[in-house]
């Protein structure tokens, strides 16, 4: 300030002195005024430079200033740099915050008071078929047009979530979305979305399963209660009574098999995956499964099947004995149950080129047309309903086989075509297969029936 005053005084005095020298006292006054004027112009120019610099807001530039303007410039520069630093750290925090929301498995949409999109993460964009960049500023009700959403958004009760099925053609877009709005701030809204397609599917499967089990149990129960009523009301000959009791026994057996298969499935789903602890001989497993199959063939087929065991290289499988036996028996009993009497069933274990071990069952039965193949391992899925029931099928056999294979890290595969028989196989990964030494190989035997 003093410097500024000194500058002014210097200019005024210089002007006055110049006026005095050039003329009279009046000249000195005029000279002083002229000096003050010149100072004002110079000061004004500095103020202009300062304003220009402020307008350009370019901190890398240093305007030519002096005195109080230089000081003002330095203070402004310091404040601007401090504000810039603060803005930069806010930016970093905002970026981190948005990145965290971006990484959320849930969809997040921020809406302003009028329902325009302020920000949307990629998950919500996929769920709702939005474009995370282009749709910012658009009204959400123009983009998500499900009627349930429109009435939810226009109401003011957001306590419960709603479910919508977005109609979009985007890849990865889920078919069922759960969505809830949470109001915040001044009429702003936070909208959260969740993909519930899998949950919905699981729920539908559960409903189907309960309906199927009820249906499977109701049929034998109805038959049983019909026979009980007959026995109670009609005076039957001893031979007829025995006949009815035999039929009742069949129905009771059917329910028993169903319950036993259901229990097997639930055990497979609920128990830990079998470890690598127990090594089982592939040929011993097959021998055990085959004795049951031959007995079954004799009971249900006239003439019995020709069952051929094709001996392979001896190896051992690591896994659960009861599970592997159950899977192998299921495939063998299916081959026998669906192949007419006198047909041929070939079975055995073989080692594939890629190191996997494969148990296969090949039959000369009716075969299965291609459209059924992908669904065969679904619970209660049957191609031939009457043959399945006649031969005591529950519709759960292949579901059990698939579970057992998957629990051992393996796969089930089915090759079949109508009229040409079928081949079912279970492949076990190399980690669960151990080749037997030459001395341990089983003796060469042909196991025809
Ligand atoms: P099920 O107890 O009815 O045999 P599965 O789950 O074992 O149930 O098999 C599902 C369906 O697949 C059967 O109902 C049958 O229609 C068909 N199927 C299974 N194995 C064979 C086979 N070897 N030949 C022809 N059809 C078969």
mmCIF file of C-alpha atoms and ligand atoms in Angstrom, residues 261 330-331 334-339 363 365-368 376-378 380-385 387-389 391-400 416 421-422 424, ligand 1:
data_model
loop_
_atom_site.group_PDB
_atom_site.id
_atom_site.type_symbol
_atom_site.label_atom_id
_atom_site.label_comp_id
_atom_site.label_asym_id
_atom_site.label_seq_id
_atom_site.Cartn_x
_atom_site.Cartn_y
_atom_site.Cartn_z
ATOM 1 C CA UNK A 261 -34.251 -92.847 -5.650
ATOM 2 C CA UNK A 330 -28.709 -97.549 -13.553
ATOM 3 C CA UNK A 331 -27.222 -97.509 -17.062
ATOM 4 C CA UNK A 334 -31.970 -99.082 -18.451
ATOM 5 C CA UNK A 335 -30.341 -100.992 -21.320
ATOM 6 C CA UNK A 336 -32.039 -104.197 -20.190
ATOM 7 C CA UNK A 337 -35.397 -102.502 -19.442
ATOM 8 C CA UNK A 338 -35.665 -100.679 -22.769
ATOM 9 C CA UNK A 339 -34.152 -103.345 -25.041
ATOM 10 C CA UNK A 363 -27.689 -101.718 -26.464
ATOM 11 C CA UNK A 365 -32.883 -101.287 -28.133
ATOM 12 C CA UNK A 366 -35.302 -98.844 -29.763
ATOM 13 C CA UNK A 367 -32.926 -95.860 -29.600
ATOM 14 C CA UNK A 368 -33.930 -92.294 -28.724
ATOM 15 C CA UNK A 376 -32.844 -87.153 -20.669
ATOM 16 C CA UNK A 377 -30.953 -86.384 -17.447
ATOM 17 C CA UNK A 378 -33.688 -84.087 -16.120
ATOM 18 C CA UNK A 380 -38.772 -87.351 -14.221
ATOM 19 C CA UNK A 381 -38.109 -86.823 -17.935
ATOM 20 C CA UNK A 382 -39.218 -89.916 -19.816
ATOM 21 C CA UNK A 383 -39.364 -90.715 -23.502
ATOM 22 C CA UNK A 384 -41.293 -93.937 -23.186
ATOM 23 C CA UNK A 385 -43.636 -93.416 -20.207
ATOM 24 C CA UNK A 387 -42.215 -98.845 -20.722
ATOM 25 C CA UNK A 388 -40.639 -96.895 -17.856
ATOM 26 C CA UNK A 389 -43.575 -97.573 -15.513
ATOM 27 C CA UNK A 391 -40.438 -101.957 -15.749
ATOM 28 C CA UNK A 392 -40.424 -100.075 -12.439
ATOM 29 C CA UNK A 393 -38.750 -96.880 -13.693
ATOM 30 C CA UNK A 394 -38.909 -93.738 -11.585
ATOM 31 C CA UNK A 395 -37.638 -91.241 -14.168
ATOM 32 C CA UNK A 396 -34.734 -90.448 -11.808
ATOM 33 C CA UNK A 397 -32.123 -92.958 -12.977
ATOM 34 C CA UNK A 398 -30.211 -90.766 -15.428
ATOM 35 C CA UNK A 399 -30.432 -87.757 -13.074
ATOM 36 C CA UNK A 400 -28.648 -89.921 -10.481
ATOM 37 C CA UNK A 416 -28.486 -92.703 -29.761
ATOM 38 C CA UNK A 421 -29.873 -98.591 -30.234
ATOM 39 C CA UNK A 422 -28.104 -96.387 -27.705
ATOM 40 C CA UNK A 424 -24.547 -94.385 -22.631
HETATM 41 P P1 LIG B 1 -36.556 -94.328 -15.999
HETATM 42 O O1 LIG B 1 -36.637 -94.693 -14.579
HETATM 43 O O2 LIG B 1 -37.860 -93.888 -16.579
HETATM 44 O O3 LIG B 1 -35.854 -95.334 -16.833
HETATM 45 P P2 LIG B 1 -34.208 -92.688 -16.485
HETATM 46 O O4 LIG B 1 -33.862 -91.373 -15.933
HETATM 47 O O5 LIG B 1 -33.316 -93.828 -16.170
HETATM 48 O O6 LIG B 1 -35.702 -92.975 -16.029
HETATM 49 O O7 LIG B 1 -34.288 -92.539 -18.052
HETATM 50 C C1 LIG B 1 -35.036 -91.483 -18.606
HETATM 51 C C2 LIG B 1 -35.709 -91.924 -19.900
HETATM 52 O O8 LIG B 1 -34.714 -92.127 -20.904
HETATM 53 C C3 LIG B 1 -36.448 -93.213 -19.789
HETATM 54 O O9 LIG B 1 -37.749 -93.007 -19.325
HETATM 55 C C4 LIG B 1 -36.411 -93.747 -21.202
HETATM 56 O O10 LIG B 1 -37.496 -93.233 -21.930
HETATM 57 C C5 LIG B 1 -35.117 -93.176 -21.765
HETATM 58 N N1 LIG B 1 -34.034 -94.188 -21.765
HETATM 59 C C6 LIG B 1 -33.069 -94.369 -20.828
HETATM 60 N N2 LIG B 1 -32.232 -95.347 -21.180
HETATM 61 C C7 LIG B 1 -32.634 -95.805 -22.375
HETATM 62 C C8 LIG B 1 -32.177 -96.805 -23.293
HETATM 63 N N3 LIG B 1 -31.088 -97.548 -23.003
HETATM 64 N N4 LIG B 1 -32.850 -96.964 -24.437
HETATM 65 C C9 LIG B 1 -33.926 -96.235 -24.729
HETATM 66 N N5 LIG B 1 -34.415 -95.275 -23.926
HETATM 67 C C10 LIG B 1 -33.801 -95.059 -22.764
#
